[in-house]
Structure formats: C-alpha cells, structure tokens
C-alpha cells in the first residue's frame, strides 16, 4: 500500500520515545531463562519484539502481557529451554534470530527457525560458525540462510572468538551461548558495539568482564554455567526511533521538537554526534535513569546543515541511523561522505543501494560506493516527488516519510507495513508533530 508524506510548514511538539528495541528483545530473552518471575515495563510492542515474546513462550517461558508495555515473564530457570512444538518465526528481525540462536544453542533442544522474505536473505553464517565451533549443529541450504534447523547442547565448549564484523548481534549470540557453555568464553570485538547484552546480563546477576584490548578492540569474557536471577526492568526510550523525530525537526522550515525519555548510551549516539558535526543544534537534558542507562530529553530545531565526512569511528554507534542521516545530508549544503559502512549491505535491505535509490528518485545527487555513499546536498529542500522502494525495510520507509515533510514535493513509499516492526506509533507521533502522512 502506497503512503505519501506531504510537505508541512513545521514539525512541532513533544513526544515520549517508544521503548528501545534492542533492550526490549533482551529483557524478554533474559527474563525467559531466569530462575523466577520478572516484570518488564515500557516494552516496545513492535512486531520484531513480539516475535521474540512468542519464541520464548514456545521454548517454555511463561510470557504474559499485563497492560500496555507491561509484561510478566516467568523464566525456565534450571529446567532450561525445551524444543518448541512449532516453527520459531523471527519475522523481519535479525536481532531476534541471531541472539535467540545463541541462547537456544546452549540447551539440548531441536528447533526449526524461519523468517520473512527479508530475513531469509540475511547472512546467518556469522553466528552459525562460532556456534558450530562450540558444539551446536545446524541444517540449512548451504548458504547459511533461514530456514535453519538448530540442534543445541547442554555441553557446549567455551571458545575464544573474534568476529569479522563489528556486530552486537554476533557478540551477543556468542556471549549467550557462552552463558551455558563449559568454561569461559572470550570474545574480542574489533571496535565497541552496543553494550546492552553486557549491561543487562549483569542486571540479571551474571558475572562477565569487559576490558579494552589493543587498538580499538574490546574483550568480553563470560563464565559458563551461570543461572540468571529475575529482575524488574524499565525499558529506556529508543534513540534510533528518536532520531527520525529529531531529523524531522532539523529539516523542518520552522518549529522544534522535544523527544522525552531517550536512552543516552555512547554505543548508540553516533547519529546525534554526526548531526552536531553537520551544524545541528541538539540539546539534551538529564532526566534520570532506567535499566542502568541514563535518560535524556532531546530538543532540536530547524537550522542550516552542512555536509561532512562522517568519521568511521562513529559507524558502529549509528549503524541503524544511516538512512535518516542521508535525509539530513540531502538538505545540507555540501557533500556528506559515508565510508567504512559495508555492513549496511546486509541489513533489512541492502541499505546502501536503498538509500542511494531513495535520494535519486527524489532528485538528490548521490554516488554509491562499496562501503558507503556520497550525498551532494541541496542546501535546502530537495525536489522530492519520488516513489521510494522500501524493500521490506522499516528504516528506509520512515526516512523517506520524514524527507517528505520538508521536500518541495511529496515523497511516497511503496509499503508502510514494516514500520510496525520497530515503531508502531511512528505515524501517530509524526501526526502529533504536524506531519501530513496519508495512504495513497
Ligand atoms: C542490534 C544490533 C545491530 C543493529 C540492530 C540491533 C542489537 O546489528 O543494526 O538493529 O540489538 O544487537 P549488528 O550488530 O549486526 O550491526
């Protein structure tokens, strides 16, 4: 179904950020294996997270919704996860698939894993290969793509592992398998990625150590055979979702937006740093904490943006924000250059190709590179008027709709359905701010 975002004079208002997707997945997984009952509030009830809730229930956890965003989970504890009586469907979610594979691998169970069209094209070898070294077994088409049959084991071997990619999903997968392995698992990442698994596992009583390695490396060690203890979790607001609203304010002809209750975590704030380098004035006010994270209210108003080279050191901390960064770059004066971001090729879509096509069809000059792209900013509103192919990618869909709020002509997308995977309230929040986004 085609949706169109029509230009509006301003985006203005105050929105409370929806719960963080990464923390929501982890809260369900960790409480689902803990030894007792945990309460979760502020859970993101997007389709991706709901797939994780269903998966944990199919594997034996007692997972109940008790109110909006409030869930009670009684974990399997020492009894462990069991073989599900149905296929485990991860839908569109790479995080659910890869983290759950690590979690399931440490129990003696058999499971068929499936996903939607987008997820079934994404590489799973990056988690299959360390899990096989630990002793889990997999059957698949040979290319390491879903559908996959997993056979776990209660006697996995701990390993030392240095993933090729700087990926929080791969790191988390190996650490979760390590939690149930025999011995100490050591993972060395080439540069720090989001640290929610480490922080939240500690919250659930696990012992693990994190220390700097050589260069930008970071070493995480986890001892096997640890039983998690239940804990109540308040999910902080999602900085990746907040980025769309902040970007909307920055490109708006006038007005200003406040996004409340956003998690402030240096492994997630690259987009806000990049926007500041481009000249955006983004204010932050401390408002407390949740789940061991600082919370802030973010404020942004429209302002002249300048194209910049994005430092490669920011890539991991803004890995999900490149589509919306590209929108800022389209409005900026001068060139914005993204390099070192080849991981974007294997996200929900080939995001480099999808970003380039999104800008091109809306009249913006852009050059595709193997590991990124170069945007020739329009020094103001780009022409717009294009129909963007979203390729089942929620972040391409939301970025294009944000772009339409301030382009010279409306911007359309071919399908808005995937937005519900990560930000079901996106259209409602955008309307509250004054956007004109409609079907057709
Ligand atoms: C996530 C990690 C990132 C990110 C994804 C969520 C997580 O993927 O793109 O949206 O919750 O661990 P990679 O770690 O594969 O880059």
CSV table of C-alpha atoms and ligand atoms in Angstrom, one decimal:
chain,number,residue,atom,x,y,z
A,1,UNK,CA,0.0,0.0,0.0
A,2,UNK,CA,1.5,3.4,-1.1
A,3,UNK,CA,1.8,6.1,1.6
A,4,UNK,CA,2.7,9.7,1.0
A,5,UNK,CA,4.2,12.4,3.2
A,6,UNK,CA,3.2,15.9,2.1
A,7,UNK,CA,5.3,18.9,2.9
A,8,UNK,CA,4.2,20.8,6.0
A,9,UNK,CA,5.3,24.3,7.3
A,10,UNK,CA,6.6,23.0,10.6
A,11,UNK,CA,7.1,20.0,12.9
A,12,UNK,CA,6.5,21.0,16.5
A,13,UNK,CA,5.7,19.3,19.8
A,14,UNK,CA,6.7,16.9,22.5
A,15,UNK,CA,6.8,13.1,22.0
A,16,UNK,CA,7.8,10.4,24.5
A,17,UNK,CA,10.2,8.0,22.8
A,18,UNK,CA,9.0,4.4,22.4
A,19,UNK,CA,10.8,1.6,24.3
A,20,UNK,CA,14.2,0.6,22.9
A,21,UNK,CA,14.0,-2.3,20.6
A,22,UNK,CA,17.4,-3.8,21.5
A,23,UNK,CA,16.7,-3.7,25.2
A,24,UNK,CA,13.1,-5.0,24.7
A,25,UNK,CA,14.4,-8.2,22.9
A,26,UNK,CA,17.0,-8.7,25.6
A,27,UNK,CA,14.6,-8.2,28.5
A,28,UNK,CA,12.3,-10.9,27.2
A,29,UNK,CA,15.1,-13.3,26.5
A,30,UNK,CA,16.9,-12.9,29.8
A,31,UNK,CA,13.8,-13.0,31.9
A,32,UNK,CA,12.7,-16.0,29.9
A,33,UNK,CA,15.7,-18.1,31.1
A,34,UNK,CA,15.9,-16.6,34.6
A,35,UNK,CA,15.1,-18.5,37.7
A,36,UNK,CA,11.8,-16.8,38.7
A,37,UNK,CA,9.4,-14.1,37.7
A,38,UNK,CA,10.4,-10.7,36.2
A,39,UNK,CA,8.3,-7.7,35.4
A,40,UNK,CA,9.0,-5.6,32.3
A,41,UNK,CA,7.6,-2.1,31.8
A,42,UNK,CA,7.9,0.2,28.8
A,43,UNK,CA,8.4,-2.8,26.4
A,44,UNK,CA,8.4,-1.9,22.8
A,45,UNK,CA,5.4,-3.8,21.4
A,46,UNK,CA,6.7,-3.8,17.8
A,47,UNK,CA,6.3,-6.8,15.6
A,48,UNK,CA,10.0,-7.8,16.0
A,49,UNK,CA,9.9,-7.9,19.7
A,50,UNK,CA,6.5,-9.7,19.7
A,51,UNK,CA,8.3,-12.5,17.7
A,52,UNK,CA,10.8,-12.8,20.5
A,53,UNK,CA,8.0,-12.9,23.1
A,54,UNK,CA,6.3,-15.8,21.1
A,55,UNK,CA,9.6,-17.6,20.6
A,56,UNK,CA,10.4,-17.5,24.4
A,57,UNK,CA,6.9,-18.8,25.2
A,58,UNK,CA,7.2,-21.6,22.6
A,59,UNK,CA,10.5,-22.6,24.3
A,60,UNK,CA,8.9,-22.9,27.7
A,61,UNK,CA,8.9,-19.5,29.4
A,62,UNK,CA,5.6,-18.1,30.8
A,63,UNK,CA,5.2,-14.8,29.0
A,64,UNK,CA,2.1,-12.6,29.7
A,65,UNK,CA,1.1,-9.1,28.8
A,66,UNK,CA,-0.4,-7.4,31.8
A,67,UNK,CA,-1.0,-3.9,30.4
A,68,UNK,CA,0.3,-1.5,27.7
A,69,UNK,CA,4.0,-2.1,27.6
A,70,UNK,CA,3.8,-4.2,30.8
A,71,UNK,CA,4.7,-7.9,30.8
A,72,UNK,CA,5.3,-10.6,33.4
A,73,UNK,CA,7.8,-13.3,32.5
A,74,UNK,CA,8.5,-16.5,34.5
A,75,UNK,CA,11.7,-18.0,33.3
A,76,UNK,CA,12.5,-21.6,32.8
A,77,UNK,CA,15.5,-21.4,35.3
A,78,UNK,CA,17.4,-24.6,35.8
A,79,UNK,CA,14.9,-26.7,33.8
A,80,UNK,CA,16.1,-25.0,30.7
A,81,UNK,CA,14.5,-24.1,27.4
A,82,UNK,CA,12.8,-27.0,25.6
A,83,UNK,CA,12.1,-28.0,22.0
A,84,UNK,CA,9.2,-25.9,20.6
A,85,UNK,CA,6.2,-27.7,19.2
A,86,UNK,CA,6.1,-25.2,16.3
A,87,UNK,CA,8.5,-23.4,13.9
A,88,UNK,CA,10.1,-20.4,15.5
A,89,UNK,CA,9.3,-17.4,13.3
A,90,UNK,CA,11.6,-14.4,13.7
A,91,UNK,CA,9.7,-12.3,11.1
A,92,UNK,CA,11.8,-9.4,10.0
A,93,UNK,CA,14.2,-9.4,12.9
A,94,UNK,CA,17.9,-10.1,12.6
A,95,UNK,CA,18.4,-9.4,16.3
A,96,UNK,CA,15.8,-11.9,17.4
A,97,UNK,CA,17.2,-14.6,15.1
A,98,UNK,CA,20.8,-14.1,15.9
A,99,UNK,CA,20.5,-13.6,19.7
A,100,UNK,CA,18.0,-16.4,20.0
A,101,UNK,CA,20.2,-18.8,18.1
A,102,UNK,CA,23.0,-18.2,20.7
A,103,UNK,CA,20.5,-18.6,23.6
A,104,UNK,CA,18.9,-21.8,22.2
A,105,UNK,CA,22.3,-23.4,21.3
A,106,UNK,CA,23.1,-24.0,25.0
A,107,UNK,CA,20.1,-26.2,25.7
A,108,UNK,CA,19.5,-29.8,24.4
A,109,UNK,CA,16.7,-28.8,22.0
A,110,UNK,CA,15.8,-29.0,18.4
A,111,UNK,CA,14.1,-26.1,16.6
A,112,UNK,CA,13.1,-25.1,13.1
A,113,UNK,CA,13.9,-21.4,12.6
A,114,UNK,CA,12.2,-19.3,9.9
A,115,UNK,CA,11.8,-15.6,8.9
A,116,UNK,CA,10.2,-13.3,6.4
A,117,UNK,CA,11.5,-12.6,2.8
A,118,UNK,CA,14.0,-10.0,4.0
A,119,UNK,CA,15.4,-12.0,7.0
A,120,UNK,CA,15.6,-15.2,4.8
A,121,UNK,CA,18.2,-13.3,2.6
A,122,UNK,CA,20.4,-12.2,5.5
A,123,UNK,CA,23.6,-14.0,6.4
A,124,UNK,CA,23.5,-16.3,9.4
A,125,UNK,CA,26.9,-17.9,8.9
A,126,UNK,CA,28.4,-15.2,11.1
A,127,UNK,CA,26.6,-16.8,14.0
A,128,UNK,CA,26.4,-20.4,12.8
A,129,UNK,CA,30.2,-20.7,12.5
A,130,UNK,CA,31.1,-19.8,16.1
A,131,UNK,CA,28.1,-21.8,17.5
A,132,UNK,CA,29.3,-24.9,15.5
A,133,UNK,CA,32.7,-24.5,17.0
A,134,UNK,CA,31.1,-24.5,20.4
A,135,UNK,CA,29.2,-27.8,19.5
A,136,UNK,CA,25.8,-26.7,18.3
A,137,UNK,CA,24.6,-28.3,15.0
A,138,UNK,CA,22.7,-26.7,12.1
A,139,UNK,CA,21.0,-27.8,8.9
A,140,UNK,CA,20.4,-25.3,6.2
A,141,UNK,CA,20.6,-24.7,2.5
A,142,UNK,CA,24.4,-24.5,2.5
A,143,UNK,CA,24.4,-20.7,2.2
A,144,UNK,CA,23.7,-20.2,5.9
A,145,UNK,CA,20.3,-18.6,5.4
A,146,UNK,CA,16.9,-19.3,7.0
A,147,UNK,CA,15.1,-21.7,7.2
A,148,UNK,CA,17.6,-23.4,9.6
A,149,UNK,CA,17.2,-26.4,11.9
A,150,UNK,CA,19.2,-25.9,15.1
A,151,UNK,CA,20.3,-28.7,17.5
A,152,UNK,CA,21.5,-27.3,20.8
A,153,UNK,CA,23.6,-29.0,23.5
A,154,UNK,CA,23.9,-28.6,27.3
A,155,UNK,CA,27.6,-29.2,27.0
A,156,UNK,CA,28.8,-26.5,24.6
A,157,UNK,CA,32.5,-25.8,24.7
A,158,UNK,CA,33.6,-22.3,25.6
A,159,UNK,CA,35.6,-20.6,22.8
A,160,UNK,CA,37.8,-17.6,22.1
A,161,UNK,CA,36.3,-15.7,19.2
A,162,UNK,CA,37.0,-12.5,17.2
A,163,UNK,CA,34.1,-11.8,14.8
A,164,UNK,CA,35.0,-10.4,11.4
A,165,UNK,CA,32.3,-7.8,11.7
A,166,UNK,CA,31.8,-5.2,14.5
A,167,UNK,CA,28.4,-6.6,15.3
A,168,UNK,CA,26.5,-6.5,18.6
A,169,UNK,CA,24.3,-9.3,17.3
A,170,UNK,CA,27.2,-11.7,16.7
A,171,UNK,CA,28.8,-10.6,20.0
A,172,UNK,CA,25.6,-11.2,21.9
A,173,UNK,CA,24.9,-14.5,20.2
A,174,UNK,CA,28.3,-15.9,21.3
A,175,UNK,CA,28.0,-14.5,24.9
A,176,UNK,CA,24.6,-16.0,25.3
A,177,UNK,CA,25.8,-19.4,24.1
A,178,UNK,CA,28.8,-18.8,26.5
A,179,UNK,CA,26.5,-18.3,29.4
A,180,UNK,CA,25.5,-22.0,29.2
A,181,UNK,CA,28.9,-23.4,27.9
A,182,UNK,CA,31.5,-25.3,29.8
A,183,UNK,CA,34.4,-22.9,30.6
A,184,UNK,CA,35.0,-19.2,29.9
A,185,UNK,CA,34.1,-17.8,26.5
A,186,UNK,CA,36.2,-14.8,25.4
A,187,UNK,CA,35.0,-12.5,22.6
A,188,UNK,CA,37.2,-9.8,21.1
A,189,UNK,CA,35.4,-7.2,19.1
A,190,UNK,CA,37.3,-5.0,16.5
A,191,UNK,CA,35.6,-1.9,17.9
A,192,UNK,CA,32.9,-1.4,20.6
A,193,UNK,CA,29.3,-2.1,19.5
A,194,UNK,CA,26.1,-1.6,21.5
A,195,UNK,CA,26.6,-2.9,25.0
A,196,UNK,CA,23.1,-3.8,26.1
A,197,UNK,CA,23.8,-7.6,26.4
A,198,UNK,CA,26.7,-7.0,28.8
A,199,UNK,CA,24.9,-4.4,30.9
A,200,UNK,CA,21.6,-6.2,31.1
A,201,UNK,CA,23.1,-9.7,31.8
A,202,UNK,CA,24.8,-8.0,34.7
A,203,UNK,CA,21.4,-6.7,35.8
A,204,UNK,CA,20.2,-10.3,35.8
A,205,UNK,CA,23.0,-11.3,38.1
A,206,UNK,CA,25.5,-12.7,35.6
A,207,UNK,CA,29.3,-12.2,36.0
A,208,UNK,CA,31.2,-11.0,33.0
A,209,UNK,CA,34.2,-8.9,32.4
A,210,UNK,CA,34.7,-6.2,29.8
A,211,UNK,CA,38.2,-4.7,29.2
A,212,UNK,CA,39.9,-2.7,26.5
A,213,UNK,CA,42.1,-4.8,24.1
A,214,UNK,CA,44.8,-3.4,21.7
A,215,UNK,CA,43.8,-0.6,19.3
A,216,UNK,CA,40.1,-0.1,19.4
A,217,UNK,CA,39.4,-3.7,20.4
A,218,UNK,CA,37.3,-4.7,23.4
A,219,UNK,CA,37.4,-8.0,25.2
A,220,UNK,CA,34.4,-9.6,26.9
A,221,UNK,CA,34.6,-12.7,29.0
A,222,UNK,CA,31.7,-14.8,30.4
A,223,UNK,CA,31.9,-17.8,32.5
A,224,UNK,CA,29.6,-20.7,31.6
A,225,UNK,CA,27.1,-22.4,33.8
A,226,UNK,CA,25.5,-19.3,35.3
A,227,UNK,CA,21.8,-19.2,36.1
A,228,UNK,CA,20.2,-15.7,35.7
A,229,UNK,CA,18.2,-14.2,38.5
A,230,UNK,CA,14.9,-12.5,37.8
A,231,UNK,CA,14.9,-8.7,37.9
A,232,UNK,CA,12.3,-6.0,37.1
A,233,UNK,CA,13.3,-3.9,34.1
A,234,UNK,CA,12.1,-0.5,32.9
A,235,UNK,CA,12.9,-0.2,29.2
A,236,UNK,CA,14.5,3.2,28.3
A,237,UNK,CA,13.4,5.1,25.2
A,238,UNK,CA,14.9,4.2,21.8
A,239,UNK,CA,17.5,6.6,20.4
A,240,UNK,CA,17.1,5.0,17.0
A,241,UNK,CA,13.4,5.9,16.9
A,242,UNK,CA,14.0,9.3,18.4
A,243,UNK,CA,16.4,10.0,15.5
A,244,UNK,CA,13.5,10.1,13.0
A,245,UNK,CA,11.7,12.8,15.0
A,246,UNK,CA,14.9,14.8,15.6
A,247,UNK,CA,15.7,14.7,11.9
A,248,UNK,CA,12.2,15.9,11.1
A,249,UNK,CA,12.8,18.9,13.3
A,250,UNK,CA,16.2,19.7,11.8
A,251,UNK,CA,14.9,19.7,8.2
A,252,UNK,CA,11.6,21.5,9.1
A,253,UNK,CA,11.3,25.1,7.8
A,254,UNK,CA,10.4,26.2,11.3
A,255,UNK,CA,9.4,24.8,14.7
A,256,UNK,CA,11.0,22.5,17.2
A,257,UNK,CA,10.7,19.0,18.7
A,258,UNK,CA,11.4,17.5,22.1
A,259,UNK,CA,11.7,13.8,22.4
A,260,UNK,CA,11.5,12.6,26.0
A,261,UNK,CA,12.9,9.6,27.9
A,262,UNK,CA,15.7,8.8,25.3
A,263,UNK,CA,18.4,6.4,26.4
A,264,UNK,CA,21.8,8.1,26.4
A,265,UNK,CA,24.4,5.5,25.7
A,266,UNK,CA,27.7,6.2,23.9
A,267,UNK,CA,27.4,3.0,21.9
A,268,UNK,CA,24.2,4.3,20.4
A,269,UNK,CA,24.6,8.1,20.0
A,270,UNK,CA,26.6,8.4,16.7
A,271,UNK,CA,23.8,9.9,14.8
A,272,UNK,CA,23.4,12.8,17.2
A,273,UNK,CA,27.2,13.4,17.1
A,274,UNK,CA,27.2,13.3,13.3
A,275,UNK,CA,24.2,15.7,13.2
A,276,UNK,CA,26.0,18.0,15.6
A,277,UNK,CA,29.1,18.0,13.3
A,278,UNK,CA,26.8,18.9,10.4
A,279,UNK,CA,25.8,22.0,12.4
A,280,UNK,CA,22.6,20.8,14.1
A,281,UNK,CA,21.9,22.3,17.5
A,282,UNK,CA,20.6,19.3,19.5
A,283,UNK,CA,20.1,19.9,23.3
A,284,UNK,CA,19.9,17.2,25.9
A,285,UNK,CA,18.6,17.4,29.4
A,286,UNK,CA,19.2,14.7,32.0
A,287,UNK,CA,16.0,13.3,33.4
A,288,UNK,CA,17.0,10.1,35.4
A,289,UNK,CA,17.8,6.5,34.6
A,290,UNK,CA,16.3,3.2,33.6
A,291,UNK,CA,17.9,-0.3,33.4
A,292,UNK,CA,21.3,1.2,34.2
A,293,UNK,CA,21.1,3.7,31.4
A,294,UNK,CA,21.0,7.5,31.6
A,295,UNK,CA,17.8,9.1,30.3
A,296,UNK,CA,17.6,12.4,28.5
A,297,UNK,CA,15.1,14.7,26.8
A,298,UNK,CA,16.4,15.7,23.4
A,299,UNK,CA,15.5,19.0,21.8
A,300,UNK,CA,16.1,20.1,18.2
A,301,UNK,CA,15.0,23.0,16.0
A,302,UNK,CA,15.5,23.6,12.3
A,303,UNK,CA,18.8,25.0,11.2
A,304,UNK,CA,21.3,25.2,8.4
A,305,UNK,CA,23.0,21.9,7.9
A,306,UNK,CA,26.4,21.4,6.3
A,307,UNK,CA,27.7,18.3,4.6
A,308,UNK,CA,30.5,16.5,6.3
A,309,UNK,CA,32.6,13.4,6.1
A,310,UNK,CA,31.3,11.0,8.8
A,311,UNK,CA,34.2,9.6,10.9
A,312,UNK,CA,34.4,5.8,10.6
A,313,UNK,CA,34.7,5.7,14.4
A,314,UNK,CA,31.0,6.7,14.6
A,315,UNK,CA,29.8,3.9,12.2
A,316,UNK,CA,29.0,1.2,14.9
A,317,UNK,CA,27.2,3.7,17.2
A,318,UNK,CA,24.9,4.9,14.4
A,319,UNK,CA,24.6,1.7,12.3
A,320,UNK,CA,20.8,1.9,12.1
A,321,UNK,CA,20.7,5.7,11.5
A,322,UNK,CA,22.4,6.0,8.1
A,323,UNK,CA,19.0,6.1,6.1
A,324,UNK,CA,17.9,9.1,8.2
A,325,UNK,CA,21.4,10.7,8.2
A,326,UNK,CA,21.2,10.5,4.3
A,327,UNK,CA,18.0,12.6,4.6
A,328,UNK,CA,19.8,15.3,6.6
A,329,UNK,CA,22.6,15.2,4.0
A,330,UNK,CA,20.1,15.8,1.2
A,331,UNK,CA,19.0,19.1,2.9
A,332,UNK,CA,22.6,20.1,3.8
A,333,UNK,CA,24.9,22.4,2.0
A,334,UNK,CA,27.9,20.5,0.5
A,335,UNK,CA,28.9,16.9,0.4
A,336,UNK,CA,28.3,14.2,3.1
A,337,UNK,CA,30.6,11.2,2.7
A,338,UNK,CA,30.0,7.9,4.4
A,339,UNK,CA,32.7,5.2,4.3
A,340,UNK,CA,33.5,2.1,6.3
A,341,UNK,CA,29.8,1.2,6.5
A,342,UNK,CA,29.7,-2.0,4.3
A,343,UNK,CA,27.6,-3.7,7.0
A,344,UNK,CA,24.7,-1.6,5.6
A,345,UNK,CA,24.6,-4.0,2.7
A,346,UNK,CA,23.2,-6.8,4.9
A,347,UNK,CA,20.6,-5.0,7.0
A,348,UNK,CA,16.9,-5.4,6.5
A,349,UNK,CA,17.7,-4.4,2.9
A,350,UNK,CA,20.9,-3.6,1.1
A,351,UNK,CA,20.7,-0.2,2.8
A,352,UNK,CA,23.5,1.4,0.6
A,353,UNK,CA,21.5,0.6,-2.5
A,354,UNK,CA,18.2,1.5,-0.9
A,355,UNK,CA,19.5,4.9,0.4
A,356,UNK,CA,21.0,5.8,-3.0
A,357,UNK,CA,17.8,4.9,-4.8
A,358,UNK,CA,15.7,6.8,-2.2
A,359,UNK,CA,17.6,10.0,-2.8
A,360,UNK,CA,18.0,9.7,-6.5
A,361,UNK,CA,14.2,9.2,-7.1
A,362,UNK,CA,13.7,12.4,-5.2
A,363,UNK,CA,16.1,14.4,-7.3
A,364,UNK,CA,19.2,14.4,-4.9
A,365,UNK,CA,22.7,13.8,-6.4
A,366,UNK,CA,24.2,10.8,-4.8
A,367,UNK,CA,27.1,8.4,-5.5
A,368,UNK,CA,27.1,4.8,-4.5
A,369,UNK,CA,30.3,3.3,-3.0
A,370,UNK,CA,31.1,-0.3,-2.0
A,371,UNK,CA,31.3,0.7,1.7
A,372,UNK,CA,29.0,3.8,1.8
A,373,UNK,CA,27.8,6.7,-0.3
A,374,UNK,CA,28.3,10.4,-1.1
A,375,UNK,CA,25.4,12.8,-1.0
A,376,UNK,CA,25.5,16.1,-2.8
A,377,UNK,CA,23.3,18.2,-0.5
A,378,UNK,CA,20.7,20.6,-2.0
A,379,UNK,CA,21.4,23.4,0.5
A,380,UNK,CA,17.7,23.4,1.3
A,381,UNK,CA,14.7,21.4,0.4
A,382,UNK,CA,15.3,18.7,-2.2
A,383,UNK,CA,12.9,18.3,-5.1
A,384,UNK,CA,11.1,15.3,-3.7
A,385,UNK,CA,8.2,13.9,-5.8
A,386,UNK,CA,9.5,10.3,-5.9
A,387,UNK,CA,8.1,6.9,-5.0
A,388,UNK,CA,10.6,5.1,-2.8
A,389,UNK,CA,11.0,1.3,-2.8
A,390,UNK,CA,11.4,0.2,0.8
A,391,UNK,CA,12.5,-3.4,0.2
A,392,UNK,CA,10.7,-4.5,3.4
A,393,UNK,CA,12.9,-2.1,5.4
A,394,UNK,CA,11.3,-0.1,8.1
A,395,UNK,CA,14.1,2.4,8.4
A,396,UNK,CA,14.0,3.2,4.7
A,397,UNK,CA,10.2,3.7,4.9
A,398,UNK,CA,10.4,6.1,7.9
A,399,UNK,CA,13.3,8.0,6.5
A,400,UNK,CA,11.5,8.7,3.2
A,401,UNK,CA,8.4,9.8,5.0
A,402,UNK,CA,10.5,12.2,7.2
A,403,UNK,CA,12.1,13.6,4.0
A,404,UNK,CA,8.6,14.3,2.5
A,405,UNK,CA,7.7,16.6,5.4
A,406,UNK,CA,10.1,19.3,4.2
A,407,UNK,CA,10.8,18.4,0.5
A,408,UNK,CA,9.5,20.7,-2.3
A,409,UNK,CA,7.1,17.9,-3.4
A,410,UNK,CA,5.5,15.0,-1.5
A,411,UNK,CA,7.5,11.8,-1.1
A,412,UNK,CA,5.8,8.4,-1.3
A,413,UNK,CA,6.8,4.9,-0.2
A,414,UNK,CA,5.6,1.6,-1.8
A,415,UNK,CA,4.8,0.0,1.6
A,416,UNK,CA,4.4,1.2,5.2
A,417,UNK,CA,3.7,-2.2,6.8
A,418,UNK,CA,7.3,-2.8,8.0
A,419,UNK,CA,7.3,0.4,10.1
A,420,UNK,CA,5.3,-1.7,12.7
A,421,UNK,CA,8.4,-3.9,13.3
A,422,UNK,CA,10.2,-1.2,15.3
A,423,UNK,CA,8.0,1.9,15.7
A,424,UNK,CA,4.3,1.1,15.5
A,425,UNK,CA,3.4,4.6,16.7
A,426,UNK,CA,5.6,6.4,14.1
A,427,UNK,CA,2.7,7.7,12.0
A,428,UNK,CA,0.7,8.8,15.1
A,429,UNK,CA,3.8,10.6,16.6
A,430,UNK,CA,4.5,12.3,13.3
A,431,UNK,CA,0.9,13.5,13.0
A,432,UNK,CA,1.1,14.9,16.6
A,433,UNK,CA,4.1,16.9,15.4
A,434,UNK,CA,2.1,18.2,12.4
A,435,UNK,CA,3.2,15.9,9.6
A,436,UNK,CA,0.7,15.1,6.8
A,437,UNK,CA,1.3,11.4,6.1
A,438,UNK,CA,-1.6,9.6,4.4
A,439,UNK,CA,-2.4,6.4,2.5
A,440,UNK,CA,-2.4,6.8,-1.3
B,1,LIG,C1,21.3,-4.8,17.2
B,1,LIG,C2,22.5,-4.7,16.6
B,1,LIG,C3,22.7,-4.1,15.3
B,1,LIG,C4,21.6,-3.3,14.8
B,1,LIG,C5,20.3,-3.9,15.1
B,1,LIG,C6,20.1,-4.2,16.6
B,1,LIG,C7,21.2,-5.4,18.5
B,1,LIG,O1,23.0,-5.1,14.3
B,1,LIG,O2,21.7,-3.0,13.4
B,1,LIG,O3,19.2,-3.1,14.7
B,1,LIG,O4,20.1,-5.2,19.2
B,1,LIG,O5,22.1,-6.1,18.9
B,1,LIG,P1,24.6,-5.6,14.1
B,1,LIG,O6,25.1,-5.9,15.4
B,1,LIG,O7,24.5,-6.8,13.3
B,1,LIG,O8,25.2,-4.5,13.4
